[in-house]
Amino acid sequence: MRIVVLAGGIGGARFLRGLKSAVPDADITVIGNTGDDIHLFGLKVCPDLDTVMYTLGGGINEEQGWGRAEESFAVKSELAAYGVGPEWFGLGDRDFATHIVRTQMLAAGYPLSAVTEALCDRWKPGVRLLPMTDDRVETHIAVDLDGQRRVIHFQEYWVRLRASVAAHAIVPVGAEEAKPAPGVLEALADAELVLLPPSNPIVSVGTILAVPGIREAVASTSAPVIGLSPIVGGAPVRGMADKVLAAVGVEATAAAVAAHYGSDLLDGWLVDTVDADAVPKVRAGSMACRAVPLMMTDLEASAAMARAALELAGEVR
Ligand code: FO1
């Protein structure tokens, strides 16, 4: 079966591990968010692409959900010794190699999609990983700091500030001029199933949908589009999705996120069992809905979620 997954970082990657386990013979294309990308020390870092690549390729730092396992930080500490920042973004020695290869290939004229394919040749994630676009898109957040309105990079908001201040606006800079990467629209047109995993609906999946043409392609594909709620019991399972939901005026509930995506996009929505009371509300928004366990505590739990999404797709097909 041809499955397309719009994935962000940690939640998306963990779900993909479950999906691969549930349907090992499926042909899975991942459209990865690149709005988290950041340029540091002259290198291009693609956190969400790397989290998918490392997680499915077996190199991820499991408890963090980002960066490499068995990491060391000699380069990071040497940079700090030179007073070269920022120190708040933890780039490890092994991870640096990925960014050096990526930046070298980009400088040689390869598009990000070709670079990502080359990096995946090593990691063999078992899915086709496409960046949402080959063009530069970086999410910035408007915040008030020291009484001043400032716009800062998503990573500074997320990692340095830990989303501790209110986000007044979320701007995927460059999205309007960006074009879907080669293969993205074709994969969505050919898909037999499209999945929105429990990634951040605003800064991850939302950013992918902000690339002109992608939202339309998801809305118009003949394949069922099934989403899984990243909000369980009124709080994000991981990360700080509630902070960015507030920025766009969306309540941090499973039903509100489904309504935010809209029934023009979604055919079905999975909520966690604790949110079973939301099911009739979601169904009233003319999409199928079922309450199943959505905590990805281990591979089997993630695989069960993937199977539930496949079943719901069968119901709406
Ligand atoms: N997240 C953190 O909370 N702290 C970090 O120091 C950090 C470093 C980092 C380095 C490379 C990378 O690919 C991801 C990294 N992340 C870090 C995660 C990153 O902020 C992700 O973009 C978010 O987790 C959202 O997906």
mmCIF file of C-alpha atoms and ligand atoms in Angstrom:
data_model
loop_
_atom_site.group_PDB
_atom_site.id
_atom_site.type_symbol
_atom_site.label_atom_id
_atom_site.label_comp_id
_atom_site.label_asym_id
_atom_site.label_seq_id
_atom_site.Cartn_x
_atom_site.Cartn_y
_atom_site.Cartn_z
ATOM 1 C CA MET A 1 0.000 0.000 0.000
ATOM 2 C CA ARG A 2 1.264 3.515 -0.880
ATOM 3 C CA ILE A 3 1.152 5.599 2.312
ATOM 4 C CA VAL A 4 2.170 9.266 2.650
ATOM 5 C CA VAL A 5 2.902 10.708 6.108
ATOM 6 C CA LEU A 6 3.337 14.430 6.851
ATOM 7 C CA ALA A 7 5.823 14.315 9.731
ATOM 8 C CA GLY A 8 7.475 16.768 12.102
ATOM 9 C CA GLY A 9 9.978 15.718 14.712
ATOM 10 C CA ILE A 10 9.826 13.363 17.628
ATOM 11 C CA GLY A 11 6.112 12.431 17.629
ATOM 12 C CA GLY A 12 6.090 11.887 13.890
ATOM 13 C CA ALA A 13 9.244 9.768 13.942
ATOM 14 C CA ARG A 14 8.015 7.545 16.765
ATOM 15 C CA PHE A 15 4.699 7.028 14.977
ATOM 16 C CA LEU A 16 6.556 6.098 11.777
ATOM 17 C CA ARG A 17 8.421 3.362 13.659
ATOM 18 C CA GLY A 18 5.029 1.925 14.654
ATOM 19 C CA LEU A 19 3.658 2.287 11.122
ATOM 20 C CA LYS A 20 6.625 0.393 9.622
ATOM 21 C CA SER A 21 6.082 -2.358 12.192
ATOM 22 C CA ALA A 22 2.320 -2.530 11.522
ATOM 23 C CA VAL A 23 2.610 -2.632 7.710
ATOM 24 C CA PRO A 24 6.149 -3.802 6.890
ATOM 25 C CA ASP A 25 5.384 -4.166 3.172
ATOM 26 C CA ALA A 26 3.905 -0.680 2.745
ATOM 27 C CA ASP A 27 5.617 1.850 0.475
ATOM 28 C CA ILE A 28 5.903 4.825 2.842
ATOM 29 C CA THR A 29 6.761 8.351 1.713
ATOM 30 C CA VAL A 30 7.422 10.882 4.468
ATOM 31 C CA ILE A 31 7.004 14.588 3.717
ATOM 32 C CA GLY A 32 9.209 16.162 6.378
ATOM 33 C CA ASN A 33 8.901 19.592 7.963
ATOM 34 C CA THR A 34 11.856 21.900 7.275
ATOM 35 C CA GLY A 35 10.526 24.974 9.083
ATOM 36 C CA ASP A 36 12.606 24.034 12.140
ATOM 37 C CA ASP A 37 15.788 24.334 10.050
ATOM 38 C CA ILE A 38 18.464 26.634 11.427
ATOM 39 C CA HIS A 39 21.825 27.856 10.123
ATOM 40 C CA LEU A 40 24.518 27.562 12.780
ATOM 41 C CA PHE A 41 28.324 27.843 12.520
ATOM 42 C CA GLY A 42 27.935 28.119 8.758
ATOM 43 C CA LEU A 43 26.029 24.809 8.609
ATOM 44 C CA LYS A 44 22.414 24.005 7.731
ATOM 45 C CA VAL A 45 20.745 21.941 10.440
ATOM 46 C CA CYS A 46 17.455 20.141 9.596
ATOM 47 C CA PRO A 47 16.155 18.905 12.966
ATOM 48 C CA ASP A 48 12.915 17.259 11.848
ATOM 49 C CA LEU A 49 14.433 15.530 8.811
ATOM 50 C CA ASP A 50 17.303 14.280 10.975
ATOM 51 C CA THR A 51 14.971 13.063 13.735
ATOM 52 C CA VAL A 52 13.057 10.921 11.196
ATOM 53 C CA MET A 53 16.295 9.716 9.549
ATOM 54 C CA TYR A 54 18.069 8.873 12.824
ATOM 55 C CA THR A 55 14.982 7.369 14.499
ATOM 56 C CA LEU A 56 14.149 5.028 11.592
ATOM 57 C CA GLY A 57 17.836 4.449 10.800
ATOM 58 C CA GLY A 58 18.694 3.397 14.352
ATOM 59 C CA GLY A 59 20.998 6.287 15.262
ATOM 60 C CA ILE A 60 18.689 8.421 17.397
ATOM 61 C CA ASN A 61 19.320 9.419 20.988
ATOM 62 C CA GLU A 62 16.235 7.558 22.241
ATOM 63 C CA GLU A 63 15.417 9.445 25.418
ATOM 64 C CA GLN A 64 15.883 12.860 23.763
ATOM 65 C CA GLY A 65 14.167 11.968 20.499
ATOM 66 C CA TRP A 66 16.680 14.186 18.657
ATOM 67 C CA GLY A 67 20.412 14.067 17.947
ATOM 68 C CA ARG A 68 22.636 11.020 17.870
ATOM 69 C CA ALA A 69 23.100 8.177 20.318
ATOM 70 C CA GLU A 70 26.551 7.838 21.950
ATOM 71 C CA GLU A 71 27.229 11.509 21.333
ATOM 72 C CA SER A 72 30.210 13.593 22.447
ATOM 73 C CA PHE A 73 30.501 17.377 22.467
ATOM 74 C CA ALA A 74 34.166 18.178 21.882
ATOM 75 C CA VAL A 75 33.459 20.529 18.956
ATOM 76 C CA LYS A 76 30.686 22.261 20.896
ATOM 77 C CA SER A 77 32.970 22.930 23.847
ATOM 78 C CA GLU A 78 35.787 24.130 21.586
ATOM 79 C CA LEU A 79 33.378 26.575 19.917
ATOM 80 C CA ALA A 80 32.362 27.804 23.376
ATOM 81 C CA ALA A 81 36.062 28.230 24.254
ATOM 82 C CA TYR A 82 36.303 30.622 21.315
ATOM 83 C CA GLY A 83 33.197 32.398 22.606
ATOM 84 C CA VAL A 84 31.345 31.332 19.460
ATOM 85 C CA GLY A 85 27.662 30.733 20.198
ATOM 86 C CA PRO A 86 24.942 29.893 20.517
ATOM 87 C CA GLU A 87 25.585 27.495 23.333
ATOM 88 C CA TRP A 88 21.895 26.731 23.927
ATOM 89 C CA PHE A 89 21.592 24.446 20.880
ATOM 90 C CA GLY A 90 23.283 21.119 21.640
ATOM 91 C CA LEU A 91 25.067 19.988 18.497
ATOM 92 C CA GLY A 92 27.097 16.814 19.064
ATOM 93 C CA ASP A 93 30.247 15.703 17.227
ATOM 94 C CA ARG A 94 28.518 12.904 15.331
ATOM 95 C CA ASP A 95 25.613 15.188 14.443
ATOM 96 C CA PHE A 96 28.026 17.821 13.133
ATOM 97 C CA ALA A 97 29.113 15.354 10.430
ATOM 98 C CA THR A 98 25.556 15.222 9.074
ATOM 99 C CA HIS A 99 25.394 19.018 8.857
ATOM 100 C CA ILE A 100 28.854 19.236 7.261
ATOM 101 C CA VAL A 101 27.900 16.717 4.538
ATOM 102 C CA ARG A 102 24.546 18.447 3.992
ATOM 103 C CA THR A 103 26.072 21.931 3.763
ATOM 104 C CA GLN A 104 28.853 20.717 1.474
ATOM 105 C CA MET A 105 26.355 19.129 -0.935
ATOM 106 C CA LEU A 106 24.073 22.206 -0.871
ATOM 107 C CA ALA A 107 27.114 24.391 -1.640
ATOM 108 C CA ALA A 108 27.901 22.095 -4.576
ATOM 109 C CA GLY A 109 24.427 22.855 -5.955
ATOM 110 C CA TYR A 110 22.458 19.775 -4.890
ATOM 111 C CA PRO A 111 18.872 20.547 -3.784
ATOM 112 C CA LEU A 112 17.873 19.601 -0.229
ATOM 113 C CA SER A 113 15.805 16.685 -1.561
ATOM 114 C CA ALA A 114 18.897 15.165 -3.240
ATOM 115 C CA VAL A 115 20.987 15.814 -0.124
ATOM 116 C CA THR A 116 18.376 14.121 2.067
ATOM 117 C CA GLU A 117 18.331 11.117 -0.286
ATOM 118 C CA ALA A 118 22.126 10.887 -0.083
ATOM 119 C CA LEU A 119 22.140 11.040 3.726
ATOM 120 C CA CYS A 120 19.406 8.374 3.796
ATOM 121 C CA ASP A 121 21.574 6.129 1.615
ATOM 122 C CA ARG A 122 23.656 5.664 4.757
ATOM 123 C CA TRP A 123 20.860 5.458 7.301
ATOM 124 C CA LYS A 124 18.378 3.388 5.255
ATOM 125 C CA PRO A 125 15.281 4.582 7.196
ATOM 126 C CA GLY A 126 13.063 2.225 5.166
ATOM 127 C CA VAL A 127 10.876 5.114 3.944
ATOM 128 C CA ARG A 128 11.318 7.718 1.213
ATOM 129 C CA LEU A 129 12.068 10.935 3.120
ATOM 130 C CA LEU A 130 11.247 14.106 1.176
ATOM 131 C CA PRO A 131 11.682 17.621 2.542
ATOM 132 C CA MET A 132 8.432 19.558 2.138
ATOM 133 C CA THR A 133 10.351 21.954 -0.139
ATOM 134 C CA ASP A 134 13.876 22.498 -1.473
ATOM 135 C CA ASP A 135 13.472 26.210 -0.764
ATOM 136 C CA ARG A 136 14.504 27.877 2.473
ATOM 137 C CA VAL A 137 11.663 28.121 5.003
ATOM 138 C CA GLU A 138 12.371 28.970 8.661
ATOM 139 C CA THR A 139 9.692 29.425 11.284
ATOM 140 C CA HIS A 140 9.998 32.552 13.393
ATOM 141 C CA ILE A 141 7.997 33.454 16.480
ATOM 142 C CA ALA A 142 6.897 36.929 17.619
ATOM 143 C CA VAL A 143 7.399 37.330 21.385
ATOM 144 C CA ASP A 144 7.692 40.125 23.944
ATOM 145 C CA LEU A 145 11.150 40.172 25.553
ATOM 146 C CA ASP A 146 12.221 42.893 28.029
ATOM 147 C CA GLY A 147 9.076 44.771 27.148
ATOM 148 C CA GLN A 148 9.922 44.760 23.435
ATOM 149 C CA ARG A 149 8.164 42.882 20.621
ATOM 150 C CA ARG A 150 10.793 40.735 18.923
ATOM 151 C CA VAL A 151 10.733 38.033 16.248
ATOM 152 C CA ILE A 152 13.071 35.159 17.021
ATOM 153 C CA HIS A 153 13.919 31.868 15.329
ATOM 154 C CA PHE A 154 11.702 28.933 16.290
ATOM 155 C CA GLN A 155 14.680 27.091 17.799
ATOM 156 C CA GLU A 156 15.519 29.994 20.068
ATOM 157 C CA TYR A 157 11.872 30.130 21.202
ATOM 158 C CA TRP A 158 11.675 26.336 21.631
ATOM 159 C CA VAL A 159 15.116 25.472 23.025
ATOM 160 C CA ARG A 160 16.539 28.609 24.651
ATOM 161 C CA LEU A 161 13.245 29.987 25.994
ATOM 162 C CA ARG A 162 11.513 26.604 26.358
ATOM 163 C CA ALA A 163 8.390 28.305 24.999
ATOM 164 C CA SER A 164 8.167 30.063 28.395
ATOM 165 C CA VAL A 165 6.863 33.321 26.897
ATOM 166 C CA ALA A 166 3.658 33.803 24.946
ATOM 167 C CA ALA A 167 3.944 33.403 21.186
ATOM 168 C CA HIS A 168 2.072 36.266 19.528
ATOM 169 C CA ALA A 169 2.580 35.066 15.957
ATOM 170 C CA ILE A 170 4.116 32.127 14.163
ATOM 171 C CA VAL A 171 5.605 32.968 10.793
ATOM 172 C CA PRO A 172 7.021 30.301 8.452
ATOM 173 C CA VAL A 173 9.356 32.751 6.710
ATOM 174 C CA GLY A 174 9.719 31.883 3.024
ATOM 175 C CA ALA A 175 6.733 29.520 2.891
ATOM 176 C CA GLU A 176 4.750 31.704 0.471
ATOM 177 C CA GLU A 177 7.522 31.610 -2.131
ATOM 178 C CA ALA A 178 8.357 27.937 -1.545
ATOM 179 C CA LYS A 179 7.526 25.172 -4.002
ATOM 180 C CA PRO A 180 6.809 21.568 -2.990
ATOM 181 C CA ALA A 181 9.950 19.453 -3.356
ATOM 182 C CA PRO A 182 10.117 17.068 -6.334
ATOM 183 C CA GLY A 183 7.919 14.051 -5.730
ATOM 184 C CA VAL A 184 5.766 15.614 -2.991
ATOM 185 C CA LEU A 185 2.653 16.389 -5.042
ATOM 186 C CA GLU A 186 3.013 13.172 -7.039
ATOM 187 C CA ALA A 187 3.216 11.095 -3.842
ATOM 188 C CA LEU A 188 0.051 12.761 -2.505
ATOM 189 C CA ALA A 189 -1.790 12.210 -5.797
ATOM 190 C CA ASP A 190 -0.738 8.527 -5.932
ATOM 191 C CA ALA A 191 -1.298 7.832 -2.244
ATOM 192 C CA GLU A 192 -3.703 5.133 -1.093
ATOM 193 C CA LEU A 193 -3.594 6.566 2.433
ATOM 194 C CA VAL A 194 -2.411 9.920 3.856
ATOM 195 C CA LEU A 195 -1.611 10.162 7.574
ATOM 196 C CA LEU A 196 -1.166 13.197 9.830
ATOM 197 C CA PRO A 197 0.778 11.716 12.802
ATOM 198 C CA PRO A 198 0.780 13.220 16.298
ATOM 199 C CA SER A 199 3.298 15.928 15.332
ATOM 200 C CA ASN A 200 2.821 19.552 16.304
ATOM 201 C CA PRO A 201 -0.234 20.628 14.271
ATOM 202 C CA ILE A 202 0.958 24.228 13.966
ATOM 203 C CA VAL A 203 4.742 24.371 13.607
ATOM 204 C CA SER A 204 5.255 20.898 12.100
ATOM 205 C CA VAL A 205 2.245 19.686 10.093
ATOM 206 C CA GLY A 206 0.944 23.249 9.789
ATOM 207 C CA THR A 207 4.221 24.421 8.247
ATOM 208 C CA ILE A 208 4.184 21.590 5.700
ATOM 209 C CA LEU A 209 0.596 22.550 4.760
ATOM 210 C CA ALA A 210 1.708 26.193 4.400
ATOM 211 C CA VAL A 211 3.835 25.365 1.331
ATOM 212 C CA PRO A 212 1.588 26.422 -1.581
ATOM 213 C CA GLY A 213 0.025 23.409 -3.250
ATOM 214 C CA ILE A 214 0.518 20.896 -0.445
ATOM 215 C CA ARG A 215 -2.666 21.573 1.513
ATOM 216 C CA GLU A 216 -4.659 21.521 -1.729
ATOM 217 C CA ALA A 217 -3.020 18.216 -2.720
ATOM 218 C CA VAL A 218 -3.918 16.625 0.631
ATOM 219 C CA ALA A 219 -7.491 17.961 0.451
ATOM 220 C CA SER A 220 -8.001 16.724 -3.108
ATOM 221 C CA THR A 221 -6.305 13.313 -2.970
ATOM 222 C CA SER A 222 -8.651 10.366 -3.513
ATOM 223 C CA ALA A 223 -6.912 8.620 -0.601
ATOM 224 C CA PRO A 224 -8.443 8.725 2.883
ATOM 225 C CA VAL A 225 -6.716 11.318 5.104
ATOM 226 C CA ILE A 226 -6.501 10.175 8.727
ATOM 227 C CA GLY A 227 -5.040 12.222 11.592
ATOM 228 C CA LEU A 228 -3.981 11.253 15.114
ATOM 229 C CA SER A 229 -4.398 13.778 17.892
ATOM 230 C CA PRO A 230 -1.178 15.136 19.427
ATOM 231 C CA ILE A 231 -3.272 16.456 22.329
ATOM 232 C CA VAL A 232 -4.356 13.934 24.959
ATOM 233 C CA GLY A 233 -6.546 14.988 27.870
ATOM 234 C CA GLY A 234 -6.160 18.682 27.073
ATOM 235 C CA ALA A 235 -2.364 18.647 27.042
ATOM 236 C CA PRO A 236 0.280 17.855 24.434
ATOM 237 C CA VAL A 237 1.773 14.403 24.867
ATOM 238 C CA ARG A 238 5.236 15.895 24.430
ATOM 239 C CA GLY A 239 6.728 19.257 23.628
ATOM 240 C CA MET A 240 4.827 22.448 24.066
ATOM 241 C CA ALA A 241 2.179 22.306 21.314
ATOM 242 C CA ASP A 242 -0.327 24.033 23.594
ATOM 243 C CA LYS A 243 1.828 27.186 23.542
ATOM 244 C CA VAL A 244 1.747 27.481 19.760
ATOM 245 C CA LEU A 245 -1.915 26.429 19.578
ATOM 246 C CA ALA A 246 -2.737 29.383 21.829
ATOM 247 C CA ALA A 247 -0.822 31.675 19.454
ATOM 248 C CA VAL A 248 -3.241 30.818 16.667
ATOM 249 C CA GLY A 249 -6.301 30.787 18.913
ATOM 250 C CA VAL A 250 -6.830 27.031 18.897
ATOM 251 C CA GLU A 251 -7.851 25.387 22.169
ATOM 252 C CA ALA A 252 -5.527 22.579 23.305
ATOM 253 C CA THR A 253 -8.104 19.814 22.912
ATOM 254 C CA ALA A 254 -8.289 16.824 20.559
ATOM 255 C CA ALA A 255 -11.558 18.119 19.073
ATOM 256 C CA ALA A 256 -10.237 21.664 18.538
ATOM 257 C CA VAL A 257 -7.180 20.406 16.643
ATOM 258 C CA ALA A 258 -9.418 18.282 14.377
ATOM 259 C CA ALA A 259 -11.582 21.336 13.673
ATOM 260 C CA HIS A 260 -8.431 23.379 13.035
ATOM 261 C CA TYR A 261 -7.289 20.936 10.360
ATOM 262 C CA GLY A 262 -10.857 20.958 8.988
ATOM 263 C CA SER A 263 -13.091 18.370 7.365
ATOM 264 C CA ASP A 264 -11.954 19.528 3.914
ATOM 265 C CA LEU A 265 -8.582 18.039 4.851
ATOM 266 C CA LEU A 266 -9.387 15.195 7.278
ATOM 267 C CA ASP A 267 -11.642 12.204 6.630
ATOM 268 C CA GLY A 268 -11.004 10.689 10.052
ATOM 269 C CA TRP A 269 -9.447 11.581 13.409
ATOM 270 C CA LEU A 270 -8.194 9.353 16.233
ATOM 271 C CA VAL A 271 -8.458 10.660 19.789
ATOM 272 C CA ASP A 272 -7.121 9.014 22.926
ATOM 273 C CA THR A 273 -9.463 6.968 25.113
ATOM 274 C CA VAL A 274 -9.360 9.724 27.778
ATOM 275 C CA ASP A 275 -10.946 12.012 25.176
ATOM 276 C CA ALA A 276 -13.753 9.594 24.234
ATOM 277 C CA ASP A 277 -16.273 12.340 25.047
ATOM 278 C CA ALA A 278 -14.865 14.310 22.097
ATOM 279 C CA VAL A 279 -15.866 11.622 19.577
ATOM 280 C CA PRO A 280 -19.443 12.839 18.937
ATOM 281 C CA LYS A 281 -18.180 16.422 18.649
ATOM 282 C CA VAL A 282 -15.588 15.436 16.045
ATOM 283 C CA ARG A 283 -18.124 13.327 14.151
ATOM 284 C CA ALA A 284 -20.451 16.348 14.122
ATOM 285 C CA GLY A 285 -17.661 18.107 12.202
ATOM 286 C CA SER A 286 -18.293 15.553 9.416
ATOM 287 C CA MET A 287 -15.290 13.344 9.873
ATOM 288 C CA ALA A 288 -15.063 9.801 11.195
ATOM 289 C CA CYS A 289 -13.682 9.488 14.703
ATOM 290 C CA ARG A 290 -12.636 6.784 17.121
ATOM 291 C CA ALA A 291 -11.077 6.780 20.598
ATOM 292 C CA VAL A 292 -8.029 4.501 20.945
ATOM 293 C CA PRO A 293 -4.895 4.596 23.142
ATOM 294 C CA LEU A 294 -2.575 7.249 21.678
ATOM 295 C CA MET A 295 0.379 7.111 24.074
ATOM 296 C CA MET A 296 3.423 5.851 22.141
ATOM 297 C CA THR A 297 4.929 4.163 25.193
ATOM 298 C CA ASP A 298 6.649 1.507 23.086
ATOM 299 C CA LEU A 299 6.817 0.072 19.584
ATOM 300 C CA GLU A 300 3.753 -2.127 20.080
ATOM 301 C CA ALA A 301 1.678 0.871 21.242
ATOM 302 C CA SER A 302 2.760 2.883 18.186
ATOM 303 C CA ALA A 303 2.012 -0.076 15.895
ATOM 304 C CA ALA A 304 -1.455 -0.437 17.432
ATOM 305 C CA MET A 305 -2.093 3.258 16.716
ATOM 306 C CA ALA A 306 -1.011 2.778 13.123
ATOM 307 C CA ARG A 307 -3.356 -0.207 12.791
ATOM 308 C CA ALA A 308 -6.216 1.868 14.251
ATOM 309 C CA ALA A 309 -5.535 4.564 11.638
ATOM 310 C CA LEU A 310 -5.598 1.940 8.877
ATOM 311 C CA GLU A 311 -8.902 0.579 10.200
ATOM 312 C CA LEU A 312 -10.466 4.046 10.347
ATOM 313 C CA ALA A 313 -9.268 4.620 6.770
ATOM 314 C CA GLY A 314 -11.105 1.434 5.769
ATOM 315 C CA GLU A 315 -14.248 2.837 7.355
ATOM 316 C CA VAL A 316 -14.150 6.084 5.365
ATOM 317 C CA ARG A 317 -12.835 4.663 2.087
HETATM 318 N N1 FO1 B 1 16.075 20.320 21.387
HETATM 319 C C1 FO1 B 1 16.318 20.768 22.646
HETATM 320 O O1 FO1 B 1 15.385 20.846 23.458
HETATM 321 N N2 FO1 B 1 17.592 21.135 23.046
HETATM 322 C C2 FO1 B 1 18.647 21.103 22.202
HETATM 323 O O2 FO1 B 1 19.779 21.465 22.589
HETATM 324 C C3 FO1 B 1 18.426 20.598 20.869
HETATM 325 C C4 FO1 B 1 19.482 20.470 19.963
HETATM 326 C C5 FO1 B 1 19.218 19.883 18.711
HETATM 327 C C6 FO1 B 1 20.264 19.631 17.824
HETATM 328 C C7 FO1 B 1 20.016 19.038 16.598
HETATM 329 C C8 FO1 B 1 18.707 18.674 16.260
HETATM 330 O O3 FO1 B 1 18.456 18.065 15.078
HETATM 331 C C9 FO1 B 1 17.632 18.907 17.137
HETATM 332 C C10 FO1 B 1 17.897 19.518 18.371
HETATM 333 N N3 FO1 B 1 16.844 19.734 19.267
HETATM 334 C C11 FO1 B 1 17.101 20.222 20.520
HETATM 335 C C12 FO1 B 1 15.425 19.405 18.922
HETATM 336 C C13 FO1 B 1 14.891 20.530 18.066
HETATM 337 O O4 FO1 B 1 14.655 21.679 18.823
HETATM 338 C C14 FO1 B 1 13.595 20.136 17.326
HETATM 339 O O5 FO1 B 1 13.456 20.985 16.258
HETATM 340 C C15 FO1 B 1 12.366 20.246 18.250
HETATM 341 O O6 FO1 B 1 12.479 19.224 19.145
HETATM 342 C C16 FO1 B 1 11.073 20.215 17.464
HETATM 343 O O7 FO1 B 1 11.081 19.216 16.526
#
